[in-house]
mmCIF file of C-alpha atoms in Angstrom:
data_model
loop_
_atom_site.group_PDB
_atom_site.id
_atom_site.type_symbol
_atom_site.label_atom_id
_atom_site.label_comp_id
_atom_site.label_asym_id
_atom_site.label_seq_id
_atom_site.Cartn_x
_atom_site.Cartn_y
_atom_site.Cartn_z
ATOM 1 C CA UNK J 1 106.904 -78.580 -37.883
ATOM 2 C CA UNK J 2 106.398 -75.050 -39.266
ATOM 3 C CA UNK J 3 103.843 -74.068 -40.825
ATOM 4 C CA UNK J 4 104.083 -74.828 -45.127
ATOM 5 C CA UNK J 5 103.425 -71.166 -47.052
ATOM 6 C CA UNK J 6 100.597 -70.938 -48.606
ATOM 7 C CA UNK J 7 102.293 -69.237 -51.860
ATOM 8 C CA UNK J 8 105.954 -68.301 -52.652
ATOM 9 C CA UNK J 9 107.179 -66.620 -55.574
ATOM 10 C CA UNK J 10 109.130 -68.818 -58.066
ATOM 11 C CA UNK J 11 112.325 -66.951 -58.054
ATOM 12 C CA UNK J 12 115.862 -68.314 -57.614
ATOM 13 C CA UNK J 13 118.828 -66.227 -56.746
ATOM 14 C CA UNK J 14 120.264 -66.612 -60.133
ATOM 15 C CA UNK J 15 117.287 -64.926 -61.382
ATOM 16 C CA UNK J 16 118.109 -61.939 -59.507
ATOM 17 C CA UNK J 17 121.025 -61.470 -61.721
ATOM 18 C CA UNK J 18 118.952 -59.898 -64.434
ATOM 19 C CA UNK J 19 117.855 -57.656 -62.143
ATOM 20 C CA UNK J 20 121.580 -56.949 -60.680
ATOM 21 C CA UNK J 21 123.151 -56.295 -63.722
ATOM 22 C CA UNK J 22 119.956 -53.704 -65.059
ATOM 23 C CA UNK J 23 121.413 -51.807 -61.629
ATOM 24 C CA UNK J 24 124.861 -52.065 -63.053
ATOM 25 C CA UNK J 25 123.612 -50.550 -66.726
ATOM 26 C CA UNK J 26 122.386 -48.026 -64.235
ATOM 27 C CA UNK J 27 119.057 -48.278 -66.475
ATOM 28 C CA UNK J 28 116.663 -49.206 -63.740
ATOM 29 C CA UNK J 29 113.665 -47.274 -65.029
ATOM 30 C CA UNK J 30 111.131 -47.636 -68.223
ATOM 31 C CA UNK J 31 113.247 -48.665 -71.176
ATOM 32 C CA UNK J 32 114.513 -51.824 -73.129
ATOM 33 C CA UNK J 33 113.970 -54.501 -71.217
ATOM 34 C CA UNK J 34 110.380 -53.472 -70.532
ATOM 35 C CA UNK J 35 109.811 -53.406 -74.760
ATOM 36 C CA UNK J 36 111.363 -56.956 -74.593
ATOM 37 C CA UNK J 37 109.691 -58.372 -72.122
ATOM 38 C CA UNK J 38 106.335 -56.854 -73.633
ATOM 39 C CA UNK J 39 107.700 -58.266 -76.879
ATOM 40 C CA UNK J 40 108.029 -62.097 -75.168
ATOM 41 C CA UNK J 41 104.628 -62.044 -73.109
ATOM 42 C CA UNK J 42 102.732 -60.802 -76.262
ATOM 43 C CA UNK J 43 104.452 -63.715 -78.385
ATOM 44 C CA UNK J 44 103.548 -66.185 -75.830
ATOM 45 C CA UNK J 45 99.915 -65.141 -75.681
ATOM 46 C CA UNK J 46 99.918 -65.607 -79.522
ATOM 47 C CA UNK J 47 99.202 -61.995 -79.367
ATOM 48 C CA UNK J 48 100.809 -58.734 -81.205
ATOM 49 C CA UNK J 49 101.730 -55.687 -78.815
ATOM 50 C CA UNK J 50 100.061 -54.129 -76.451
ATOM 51 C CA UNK J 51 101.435 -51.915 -72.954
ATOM 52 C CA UNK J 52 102.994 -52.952 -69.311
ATOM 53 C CA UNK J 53 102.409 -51.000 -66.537
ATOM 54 C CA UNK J 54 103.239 -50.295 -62.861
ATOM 55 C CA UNK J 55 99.491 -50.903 -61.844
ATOM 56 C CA UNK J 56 96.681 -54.059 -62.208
ATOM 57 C CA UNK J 57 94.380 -51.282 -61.407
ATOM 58 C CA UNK J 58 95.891 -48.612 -64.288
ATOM 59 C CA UNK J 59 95.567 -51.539 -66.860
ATOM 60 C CA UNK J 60 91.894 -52.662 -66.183
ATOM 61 C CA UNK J 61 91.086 -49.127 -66.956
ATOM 62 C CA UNK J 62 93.444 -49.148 -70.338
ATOM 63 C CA UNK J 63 91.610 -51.997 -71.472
ATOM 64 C CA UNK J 64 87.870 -50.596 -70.949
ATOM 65 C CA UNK J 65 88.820 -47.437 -72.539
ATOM 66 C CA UNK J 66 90.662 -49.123 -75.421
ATOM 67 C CA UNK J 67 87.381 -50.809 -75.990
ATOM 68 C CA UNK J 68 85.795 -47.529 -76.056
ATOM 69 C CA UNK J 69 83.655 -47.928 -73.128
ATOM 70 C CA UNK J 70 83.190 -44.715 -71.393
ATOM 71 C CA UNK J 71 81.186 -43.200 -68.374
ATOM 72 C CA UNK J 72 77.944 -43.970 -68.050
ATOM 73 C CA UNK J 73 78.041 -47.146 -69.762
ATOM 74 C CA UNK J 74 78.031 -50.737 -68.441
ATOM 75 C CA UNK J 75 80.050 -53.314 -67.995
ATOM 76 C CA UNK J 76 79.104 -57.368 -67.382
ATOM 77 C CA UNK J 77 81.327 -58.851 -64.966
ATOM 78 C CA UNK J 78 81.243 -62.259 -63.217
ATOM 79 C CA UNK J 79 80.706 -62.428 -59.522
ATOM 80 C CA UNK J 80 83.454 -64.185 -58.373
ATOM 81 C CA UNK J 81 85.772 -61.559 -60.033
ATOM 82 C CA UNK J 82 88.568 -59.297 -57.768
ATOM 83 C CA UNK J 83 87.419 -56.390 -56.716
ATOM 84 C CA UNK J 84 90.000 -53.972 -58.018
ATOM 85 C CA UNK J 85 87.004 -54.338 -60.842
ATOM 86 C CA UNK J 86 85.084 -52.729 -59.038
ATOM 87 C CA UNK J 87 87.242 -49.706 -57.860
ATOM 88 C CA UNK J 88 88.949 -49.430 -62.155
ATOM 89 C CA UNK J 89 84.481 -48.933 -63.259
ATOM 90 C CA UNK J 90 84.251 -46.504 -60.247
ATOM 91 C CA UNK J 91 87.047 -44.449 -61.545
ATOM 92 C CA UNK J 92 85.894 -44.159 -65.405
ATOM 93 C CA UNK J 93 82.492 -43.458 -63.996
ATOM 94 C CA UNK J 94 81.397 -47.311 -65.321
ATOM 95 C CA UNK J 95 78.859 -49.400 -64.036
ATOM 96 C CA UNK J 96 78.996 -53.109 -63.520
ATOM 97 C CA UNK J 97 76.411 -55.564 -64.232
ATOM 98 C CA UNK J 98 77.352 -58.481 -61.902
ATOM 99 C CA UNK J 99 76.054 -61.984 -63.058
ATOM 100 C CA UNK J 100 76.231 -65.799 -61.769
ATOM 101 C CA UNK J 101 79.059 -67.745 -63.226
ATOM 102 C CA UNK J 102 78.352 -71.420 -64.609
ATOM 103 C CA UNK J 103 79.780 -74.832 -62.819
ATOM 104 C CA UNK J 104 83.072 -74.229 -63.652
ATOM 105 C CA UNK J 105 83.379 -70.598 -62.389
ATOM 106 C CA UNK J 106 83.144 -68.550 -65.927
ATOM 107 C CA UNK J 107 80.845 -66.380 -67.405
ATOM 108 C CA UNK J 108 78.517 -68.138 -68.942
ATOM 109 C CA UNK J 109 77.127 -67.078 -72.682
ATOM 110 C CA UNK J 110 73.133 -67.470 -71.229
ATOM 111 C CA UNK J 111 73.592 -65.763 -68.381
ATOM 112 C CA UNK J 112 75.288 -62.746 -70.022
ATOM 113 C CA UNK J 113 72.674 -62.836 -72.870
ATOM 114 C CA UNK J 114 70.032 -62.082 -69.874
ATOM 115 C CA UNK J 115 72.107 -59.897 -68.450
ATOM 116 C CA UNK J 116 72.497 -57.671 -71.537
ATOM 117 C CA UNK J 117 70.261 -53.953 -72.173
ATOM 118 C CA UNK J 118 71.178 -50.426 -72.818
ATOM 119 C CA UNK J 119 73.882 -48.814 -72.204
ATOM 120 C CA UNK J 120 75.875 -52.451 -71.700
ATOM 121 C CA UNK J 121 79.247 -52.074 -73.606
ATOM 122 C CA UNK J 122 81.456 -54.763 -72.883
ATOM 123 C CA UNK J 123 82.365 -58.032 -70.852
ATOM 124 C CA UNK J 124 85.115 -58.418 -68.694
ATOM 125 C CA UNK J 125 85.771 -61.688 -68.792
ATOM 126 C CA UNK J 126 87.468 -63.193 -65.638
ATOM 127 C CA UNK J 127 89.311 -66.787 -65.684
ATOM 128 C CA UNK J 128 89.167 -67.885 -61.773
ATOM 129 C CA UNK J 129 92.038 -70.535 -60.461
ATOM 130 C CA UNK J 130 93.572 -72.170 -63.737
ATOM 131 C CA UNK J 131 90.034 -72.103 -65.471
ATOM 132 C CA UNK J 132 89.943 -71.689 -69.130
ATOM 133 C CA UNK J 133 86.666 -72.052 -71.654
ATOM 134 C CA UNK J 134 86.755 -76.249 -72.261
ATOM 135 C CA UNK J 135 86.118 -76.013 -75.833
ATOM 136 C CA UNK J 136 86.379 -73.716 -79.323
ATOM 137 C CA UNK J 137 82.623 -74.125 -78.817
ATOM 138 C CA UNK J 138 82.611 -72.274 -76.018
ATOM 139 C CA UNK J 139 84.832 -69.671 -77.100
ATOM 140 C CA UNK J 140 82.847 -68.985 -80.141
ATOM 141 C CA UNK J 141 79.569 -68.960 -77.688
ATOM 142 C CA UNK J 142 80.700 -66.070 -75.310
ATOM 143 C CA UNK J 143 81.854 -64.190 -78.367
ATOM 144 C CA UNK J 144 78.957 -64.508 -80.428
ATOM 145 C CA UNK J 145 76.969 -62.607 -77.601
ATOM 146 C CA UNK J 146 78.445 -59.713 -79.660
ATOM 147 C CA UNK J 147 80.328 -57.748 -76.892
ATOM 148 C CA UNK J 148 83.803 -56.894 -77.242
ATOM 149 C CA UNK J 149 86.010 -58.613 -74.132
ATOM 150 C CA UNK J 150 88.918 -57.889 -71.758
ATOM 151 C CA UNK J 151 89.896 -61.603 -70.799
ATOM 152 C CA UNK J 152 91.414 -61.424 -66.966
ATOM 153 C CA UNK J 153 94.391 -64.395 -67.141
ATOM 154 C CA UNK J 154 96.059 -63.435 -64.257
ATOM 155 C CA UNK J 155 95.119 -66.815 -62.780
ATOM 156 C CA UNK J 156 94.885 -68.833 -65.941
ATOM 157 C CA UNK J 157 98.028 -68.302 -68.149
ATOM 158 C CA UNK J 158 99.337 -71.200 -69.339
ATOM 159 C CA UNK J 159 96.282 -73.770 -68.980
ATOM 160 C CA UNK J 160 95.035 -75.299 -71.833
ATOM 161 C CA UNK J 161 92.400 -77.621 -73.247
ATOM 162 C CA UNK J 162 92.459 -80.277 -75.893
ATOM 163 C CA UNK J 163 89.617 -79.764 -78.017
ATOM 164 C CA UNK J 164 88.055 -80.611 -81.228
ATOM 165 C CA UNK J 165 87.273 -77.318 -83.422
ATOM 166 C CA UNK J 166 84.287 -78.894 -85.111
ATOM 167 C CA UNK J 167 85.923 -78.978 -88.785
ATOM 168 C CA UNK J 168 85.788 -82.516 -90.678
ATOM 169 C CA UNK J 169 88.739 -81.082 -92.291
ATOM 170 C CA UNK J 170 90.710 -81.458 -89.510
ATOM 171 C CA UNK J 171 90.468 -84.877 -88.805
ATOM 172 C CA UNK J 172 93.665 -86.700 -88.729
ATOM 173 C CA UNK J 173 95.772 -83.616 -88.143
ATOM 174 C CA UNK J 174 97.668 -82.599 -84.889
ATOM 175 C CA UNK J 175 95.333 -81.946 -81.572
ATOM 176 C CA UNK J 176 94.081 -78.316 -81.330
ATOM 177 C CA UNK J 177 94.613 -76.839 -78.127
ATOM 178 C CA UNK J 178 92.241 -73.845 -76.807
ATOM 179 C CA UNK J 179 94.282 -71.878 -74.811
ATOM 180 C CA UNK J 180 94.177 -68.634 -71.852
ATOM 181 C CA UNK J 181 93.770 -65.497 -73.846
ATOM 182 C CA UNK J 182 91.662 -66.605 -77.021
ATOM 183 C CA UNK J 183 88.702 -65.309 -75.967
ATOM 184 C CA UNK J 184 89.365 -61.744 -75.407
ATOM 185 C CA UNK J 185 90.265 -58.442 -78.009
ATOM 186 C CA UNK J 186 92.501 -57.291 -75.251
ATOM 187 C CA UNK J 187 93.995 -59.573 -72.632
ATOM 188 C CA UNK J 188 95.143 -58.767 -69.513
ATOM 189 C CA UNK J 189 97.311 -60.319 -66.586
ATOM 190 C CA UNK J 190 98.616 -59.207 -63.228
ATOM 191 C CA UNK J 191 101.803 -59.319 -62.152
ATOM 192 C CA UNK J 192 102.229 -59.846 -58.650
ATOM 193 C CA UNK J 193 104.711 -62.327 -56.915
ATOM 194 C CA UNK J 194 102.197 -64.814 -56.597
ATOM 195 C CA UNK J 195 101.852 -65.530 -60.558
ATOM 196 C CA UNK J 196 102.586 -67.549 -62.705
ATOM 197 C CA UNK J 197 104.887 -65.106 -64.947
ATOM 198 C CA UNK J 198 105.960 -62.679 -62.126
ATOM 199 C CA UNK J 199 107.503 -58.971 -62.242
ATOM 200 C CA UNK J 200 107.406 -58.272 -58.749
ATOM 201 C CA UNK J 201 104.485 -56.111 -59.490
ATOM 202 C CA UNK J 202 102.823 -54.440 -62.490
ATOM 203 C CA UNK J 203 100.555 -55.908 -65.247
ATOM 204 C CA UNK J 204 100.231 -56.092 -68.990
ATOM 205 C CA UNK J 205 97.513 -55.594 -71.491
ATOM 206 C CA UNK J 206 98.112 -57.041 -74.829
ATOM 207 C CA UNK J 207 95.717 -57.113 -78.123
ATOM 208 C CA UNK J 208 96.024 -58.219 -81.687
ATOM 209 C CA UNK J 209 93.676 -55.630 -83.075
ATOM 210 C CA UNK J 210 95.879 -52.392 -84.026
ATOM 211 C CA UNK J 211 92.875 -50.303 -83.010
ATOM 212 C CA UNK J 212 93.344 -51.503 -79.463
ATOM 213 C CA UNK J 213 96.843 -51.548 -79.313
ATOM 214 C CA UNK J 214 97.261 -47.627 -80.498
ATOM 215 C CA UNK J 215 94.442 -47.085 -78.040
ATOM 216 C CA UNK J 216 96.723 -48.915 -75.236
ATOM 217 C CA UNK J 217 99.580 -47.138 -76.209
ATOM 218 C CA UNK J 218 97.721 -43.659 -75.916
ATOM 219 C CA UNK J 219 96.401 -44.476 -71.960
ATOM 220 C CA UNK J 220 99.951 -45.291 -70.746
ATOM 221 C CA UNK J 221 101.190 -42.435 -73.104
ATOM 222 C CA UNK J 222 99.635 -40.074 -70.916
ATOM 223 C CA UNK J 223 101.414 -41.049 -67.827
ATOM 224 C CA UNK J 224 104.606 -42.051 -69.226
ATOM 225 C CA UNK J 225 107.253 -43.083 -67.750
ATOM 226 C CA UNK J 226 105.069 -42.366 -64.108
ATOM 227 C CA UNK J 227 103.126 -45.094 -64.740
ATOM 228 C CA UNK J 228 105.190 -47.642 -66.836
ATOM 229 C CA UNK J 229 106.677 -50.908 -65.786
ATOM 230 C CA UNK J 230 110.332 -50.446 -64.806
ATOM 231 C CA UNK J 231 113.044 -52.432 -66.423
ATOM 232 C CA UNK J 232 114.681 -53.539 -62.923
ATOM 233 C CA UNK J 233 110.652 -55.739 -62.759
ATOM 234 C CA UNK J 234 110.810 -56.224 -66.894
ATOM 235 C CA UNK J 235 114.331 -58.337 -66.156
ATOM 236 C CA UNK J 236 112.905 -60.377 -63.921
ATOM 237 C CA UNK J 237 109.418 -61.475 -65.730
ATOM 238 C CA UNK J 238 111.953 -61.758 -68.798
ATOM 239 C CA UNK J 239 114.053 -64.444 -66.861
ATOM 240 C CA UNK J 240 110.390 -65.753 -66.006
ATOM 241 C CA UNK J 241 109.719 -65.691 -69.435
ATOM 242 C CA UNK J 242 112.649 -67.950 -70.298
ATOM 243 C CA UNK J 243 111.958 -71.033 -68.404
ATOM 244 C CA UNK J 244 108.186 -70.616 -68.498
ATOM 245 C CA UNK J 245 107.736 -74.329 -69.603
ATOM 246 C CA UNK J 246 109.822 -75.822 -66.991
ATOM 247 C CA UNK J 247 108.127 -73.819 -64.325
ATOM 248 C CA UNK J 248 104.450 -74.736 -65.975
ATOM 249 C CA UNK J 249 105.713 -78.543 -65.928
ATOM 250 C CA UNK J 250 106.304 -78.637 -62.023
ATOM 251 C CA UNK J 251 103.193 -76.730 -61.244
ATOM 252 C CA UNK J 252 101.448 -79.135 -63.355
ATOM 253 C CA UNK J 253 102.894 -82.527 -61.670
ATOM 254 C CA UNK J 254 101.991 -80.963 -58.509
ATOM 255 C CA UNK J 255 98.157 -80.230 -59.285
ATOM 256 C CA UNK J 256 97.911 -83.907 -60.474
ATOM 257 C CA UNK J 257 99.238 -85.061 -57.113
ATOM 258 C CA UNK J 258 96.481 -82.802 -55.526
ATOM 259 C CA UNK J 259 94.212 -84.250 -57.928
ATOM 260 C CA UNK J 260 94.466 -87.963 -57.260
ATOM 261 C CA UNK J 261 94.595 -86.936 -53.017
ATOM 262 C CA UNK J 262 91.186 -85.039 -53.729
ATOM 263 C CA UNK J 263 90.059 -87.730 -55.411
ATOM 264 C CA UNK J 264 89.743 -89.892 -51.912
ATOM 265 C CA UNK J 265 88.257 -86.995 -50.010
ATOM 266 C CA UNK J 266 84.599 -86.225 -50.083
ATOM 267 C CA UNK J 267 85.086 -82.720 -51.373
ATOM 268 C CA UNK J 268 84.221 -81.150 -54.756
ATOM 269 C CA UNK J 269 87.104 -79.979 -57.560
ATOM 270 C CA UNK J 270 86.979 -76.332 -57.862
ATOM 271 C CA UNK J 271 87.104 -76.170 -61.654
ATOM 272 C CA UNK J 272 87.146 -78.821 -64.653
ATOM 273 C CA UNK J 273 88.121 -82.469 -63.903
ATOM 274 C CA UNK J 274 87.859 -83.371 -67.670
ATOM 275 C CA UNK J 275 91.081 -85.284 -68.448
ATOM 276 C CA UNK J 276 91.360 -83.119 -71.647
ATOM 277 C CA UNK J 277 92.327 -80.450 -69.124
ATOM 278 C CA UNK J 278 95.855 -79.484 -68.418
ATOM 279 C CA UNK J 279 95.968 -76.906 -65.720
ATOM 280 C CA UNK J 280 98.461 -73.873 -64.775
ATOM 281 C CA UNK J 281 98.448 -74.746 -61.474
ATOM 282 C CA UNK J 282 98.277 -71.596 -60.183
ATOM 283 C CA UNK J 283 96.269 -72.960 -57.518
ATOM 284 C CA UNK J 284 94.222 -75.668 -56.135
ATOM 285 C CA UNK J 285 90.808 -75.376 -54.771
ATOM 286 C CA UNK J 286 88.043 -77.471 -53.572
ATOM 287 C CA UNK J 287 84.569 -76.655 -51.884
ATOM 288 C CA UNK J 288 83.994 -78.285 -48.332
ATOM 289 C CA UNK J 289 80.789 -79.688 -47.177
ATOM 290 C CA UNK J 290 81.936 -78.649 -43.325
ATOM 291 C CA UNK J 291 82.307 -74.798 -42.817
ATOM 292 C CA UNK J 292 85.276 -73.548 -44.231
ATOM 293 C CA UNK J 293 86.901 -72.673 -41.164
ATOM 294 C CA UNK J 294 86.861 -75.940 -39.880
ATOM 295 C CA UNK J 295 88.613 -77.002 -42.729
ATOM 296 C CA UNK J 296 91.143 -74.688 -42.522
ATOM 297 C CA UNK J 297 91.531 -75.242 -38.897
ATOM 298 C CA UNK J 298 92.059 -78.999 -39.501
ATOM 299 C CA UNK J 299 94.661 -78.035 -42.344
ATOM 300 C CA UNK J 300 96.716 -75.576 -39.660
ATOM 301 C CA UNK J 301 96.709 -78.296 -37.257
ATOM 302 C CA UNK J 302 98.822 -80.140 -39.390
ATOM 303 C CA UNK J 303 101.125 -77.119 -40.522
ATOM 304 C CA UNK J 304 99.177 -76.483 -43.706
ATOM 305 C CA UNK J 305 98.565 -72.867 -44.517
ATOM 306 C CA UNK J 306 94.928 -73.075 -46.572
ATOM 307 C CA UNK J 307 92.687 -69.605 -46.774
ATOM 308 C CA UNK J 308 89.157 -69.379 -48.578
ATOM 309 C CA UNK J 309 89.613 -68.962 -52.360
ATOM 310 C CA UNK J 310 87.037 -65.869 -52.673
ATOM 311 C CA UNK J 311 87.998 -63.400 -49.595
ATOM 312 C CA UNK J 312 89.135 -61.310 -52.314
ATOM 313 C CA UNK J 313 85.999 -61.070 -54.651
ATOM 314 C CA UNK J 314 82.920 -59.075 -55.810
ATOM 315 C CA UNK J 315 80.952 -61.563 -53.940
ATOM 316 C CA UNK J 316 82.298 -61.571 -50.779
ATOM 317 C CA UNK J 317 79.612 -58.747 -50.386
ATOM 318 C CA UNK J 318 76.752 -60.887 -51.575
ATOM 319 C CA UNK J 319 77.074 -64.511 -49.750
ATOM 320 C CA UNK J 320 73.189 -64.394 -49.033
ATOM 321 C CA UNK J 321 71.950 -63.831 -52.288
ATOM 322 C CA UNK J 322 71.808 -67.914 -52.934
ATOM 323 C CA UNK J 323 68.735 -66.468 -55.662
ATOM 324 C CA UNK J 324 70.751 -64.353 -57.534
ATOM 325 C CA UNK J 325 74.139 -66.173 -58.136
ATOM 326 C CA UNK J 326 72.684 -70.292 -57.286
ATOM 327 C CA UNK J 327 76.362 -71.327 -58.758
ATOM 328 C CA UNK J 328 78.846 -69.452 -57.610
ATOM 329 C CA UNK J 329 77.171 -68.982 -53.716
ATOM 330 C CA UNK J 330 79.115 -72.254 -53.212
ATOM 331 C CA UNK J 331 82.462 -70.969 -54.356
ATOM 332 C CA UNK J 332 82.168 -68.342 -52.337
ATOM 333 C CA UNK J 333 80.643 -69.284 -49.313
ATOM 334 C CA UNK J 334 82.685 -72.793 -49.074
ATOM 335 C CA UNK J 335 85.916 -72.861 -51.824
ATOM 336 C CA UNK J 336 89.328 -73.003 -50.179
ATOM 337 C CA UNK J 337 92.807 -73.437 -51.550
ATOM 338 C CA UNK J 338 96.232 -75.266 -50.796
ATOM 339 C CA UNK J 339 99.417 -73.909 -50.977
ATOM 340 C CA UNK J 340 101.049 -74.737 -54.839
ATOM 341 C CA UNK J 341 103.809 -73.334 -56.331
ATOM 342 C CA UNK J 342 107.104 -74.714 -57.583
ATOM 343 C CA UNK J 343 109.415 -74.413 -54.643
ATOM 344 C CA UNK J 344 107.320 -77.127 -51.790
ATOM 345 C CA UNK J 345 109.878 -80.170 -51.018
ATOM 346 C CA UNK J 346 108.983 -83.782 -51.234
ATOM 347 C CA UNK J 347 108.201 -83.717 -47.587
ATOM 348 C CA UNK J 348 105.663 -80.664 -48.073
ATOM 349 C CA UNK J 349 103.853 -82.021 -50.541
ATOM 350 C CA UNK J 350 103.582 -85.059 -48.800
ATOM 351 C CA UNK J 351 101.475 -83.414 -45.897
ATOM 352 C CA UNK J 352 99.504 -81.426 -48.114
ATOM 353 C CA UNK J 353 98.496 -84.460 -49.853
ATOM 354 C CA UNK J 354 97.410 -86.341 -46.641
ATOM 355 C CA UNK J 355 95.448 -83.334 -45.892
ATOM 356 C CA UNK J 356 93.521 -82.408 -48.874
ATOM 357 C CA UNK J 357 92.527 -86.463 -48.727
ATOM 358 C CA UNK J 358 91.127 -86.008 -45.476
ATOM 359 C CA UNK J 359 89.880 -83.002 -45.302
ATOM 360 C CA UNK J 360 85.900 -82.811 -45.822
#
C-alpha cells in the first residue's frame, strides 16, 4: 500500500478553470480578481479591507508597521509560533519577547501581562492547529492587556466556538459564536497550498480600523505591483472562496472521526476537546507519551505519513528550557499530526483511524 500524504491541496480540476480563463483575459498579473478576492476574504472574516500580497513574510511586516511598531521596539510572541516571525522582527529591526502558551496552545492574558515592560508595543497573536480563544471572555481578557494585536489565522480560519457573551439580555436569542479573527486589529492568514482558503501562495492582511487599512495600503503601495498577489492565485482562492462551507464541512466530519479514534488511544488532544468546539480541521494533532519518532515510525509502517507538529517553530530552538515555557515543552518536544484534508478516500481514512487509536 503506498504511503497516504500527509497534506494535499483541496483543488479540483474544475477549479483550475478560473485560473485558465484569467490566462485567456491575458490579465495574469495584479488586478481585478485580486480586489475581489480581497473583497470576499475580508467579508468572510467579518472584516472591512485590508491588502494581499505575494509574501507571508511581506505581510507580517505590513501588519507590525500598520500598528506603528517600529525598530527598537518589542514585540510578545508565543513560543510555539513559525519562525518566519522571527526573520519579519529581524528585518524592521524588532525584538521579540517569546512567552509560554497556556493548555490549549495560545497566548495566554497572565503570561503576557508578565511578560510586558518598556519598549513592548504589540502582540502577535498566533492561533496553532484549528485553535481559537473558547470564549468572548477570553477574547475580552487578551485585549484588555491593552496591546494592539496581529491575530495569525493561517491555521485557524473557519473554527469556531459556541459561547455565551455574558449579557442577561441575550438570553433566549440565537447562539453567539466566537470566531478566528475577533481578537486581532489586523488579521492575517497565509496562503500556501496547504490551507484552508488556498492561493497557491501569498497572504492577506485585513483590518476594520481605517487607520490600519490606509496604513496597509501604504506598505504594499510601495512595492506595487512587485509585491502584490497576482490575479492568476486571486482566481483560484476566489473559487476557494465559493465553496468554503462545503470544504469546512468535510474537514470537519473528518476531525470528528479522528476524534472518537483518539479517544481509545492513550494519547492527549492537541487543542480543545470542549464539545462547544467546532474545528477547521486544518489538522489533527496529539502528544505521545513514547518518543515521537517511534510514533511516527509505527504510523509509516502502516503507510501513514505523520511528522511532529512543531519542526517549524520558535521553539524548536528551546526544547530544554522545560522552566521557561512548562506548557508548551510538551507540544513541542512530543505533538505530532495526521494527514487531514478533504481529498483522503474511505479506505484512507480508515487506516488513519486504526492508527491514531493505537498509536501511544
Amino acid at each position: 500500500m503506498a504511503l497516504i500524504r500527509f497534506q494535499k491541496p483541496a483543488l479540483y480540476r474544475k477549479d483550475m478553470d478560473a485560473v485558465l480563463q484569467t490566462m485567456v483575459d491575458e490579465k495574469i498579473g495584479p488586478g481585478e480578481r485580486k480586489r475581489e478576492f480581497l473583497k470576499l476574504f475580508s467579508a468572510f472574516i467579518g472584516l472591512k479591507d485590508g491588502i494581499a500580497l505575494r509574501s507571508y513574510l511581506d505581510v507580517i511586516m505590513a501588519a507590525l508597521v500598520s500598528l506603528d511598531v517600529a525598530e527598537g521596539d518589542s514585540v510578545i510572541i508565543s513560543v510555539l509560533s513559525p519562525k518566519i516571525y522571527l526573520e519579519a522582527l529581524r528585518r524592521l529591526g524588532i525584538k521579540p519577547v517569546i512567552v509560554d502558551t497556556n493548555e490549549y496552545g495560545l497566548l495566554d492574558p497572565e503570561t503576557v501581562s508578565e511578560a510586558l515592560k518598556d519598549g513592548v508595543k504589540a502582540i502577535l497573536y498566533f492561533e496553532p492547529v484549528c485553535q481559537i480563544p473558547s470564549s468572548f471572555a477570553d477574547i475580552e481578557n487578551i485585549k484588555a492587556v491593552g496591546l494592539p494585536i496581529i491575530e495569525d489565522i493561517t491555521e485557524s480560519i473557519g473554527s469556531q466556538v459556541e459561547s455565551d457573551r455574558g449579557d442577561d439580555e441575550d438570553e433566549g436569542k440565537e447562539a453567539q459564536f466566537v470566531k478566528a479573527g475577533m481578537v486581532g486589529d489586523v488579521v492575517i492568514a497565509a496562503l500556501e497550498e496547504d490551507g484552508i482558503i488556498s492561493t497557491g501562495g501569498g497572504a492577506v492582511a485585513v483590518s476594520s480600523g481605517q487607520e490600519h487599512i490606509e496604513r496597509l495600503k501604504k506598505y504594499a503601495d510601495l512595492g506595487t505591483p512587485y509585491i502584490d498577489l497576482p490575479d492568476m492565485n486571486a482566481a483560484l482562492g476566489i473559487v476557494q472562496l465559493s465553496k468554503i462551507d462545503t470544504l469546512l464541512e468535510r474537514r470537519r466530519s473528518i476531525y470528528q472521526m479522528y476524534l472518537q479514534a483518539q479517544r481509545k488511544s492513550d494519547t492527549k488532544l492537541f487543542g480543545s476537546a470542549s464539545p462547544l468546539f467546532s474545528s477547521n480541521g486544518y489538522g489533527f494533532s496529539v502528544i505521545v507519551k513514547a518518543r515521537p519518532d517511534e510514533a511516527i515510525a509505527f504510523a509509516t509502517k502502516y503507510s501513514v505519513s505523520c511528522r511532529r507538529t512543531f519542526t517549524g517553530s520558535v521553539g524548536q530552538r528551546y526544547q530544554d528550557k522545560y522552566d521557561r515555557f512548562p506548557n508548551a515543552i510538551a507540544f513541542i518536544t512530543r505533538a505530532i499530526s495526521f494527514p487531514l484534508y478533504p481529498f483522503l478516500s474511505k479506505q484512507d481514512l480508515e487506516t488513519i483511524q486504526r492508527v491514531i487509536s493505537h498509536v501511544g
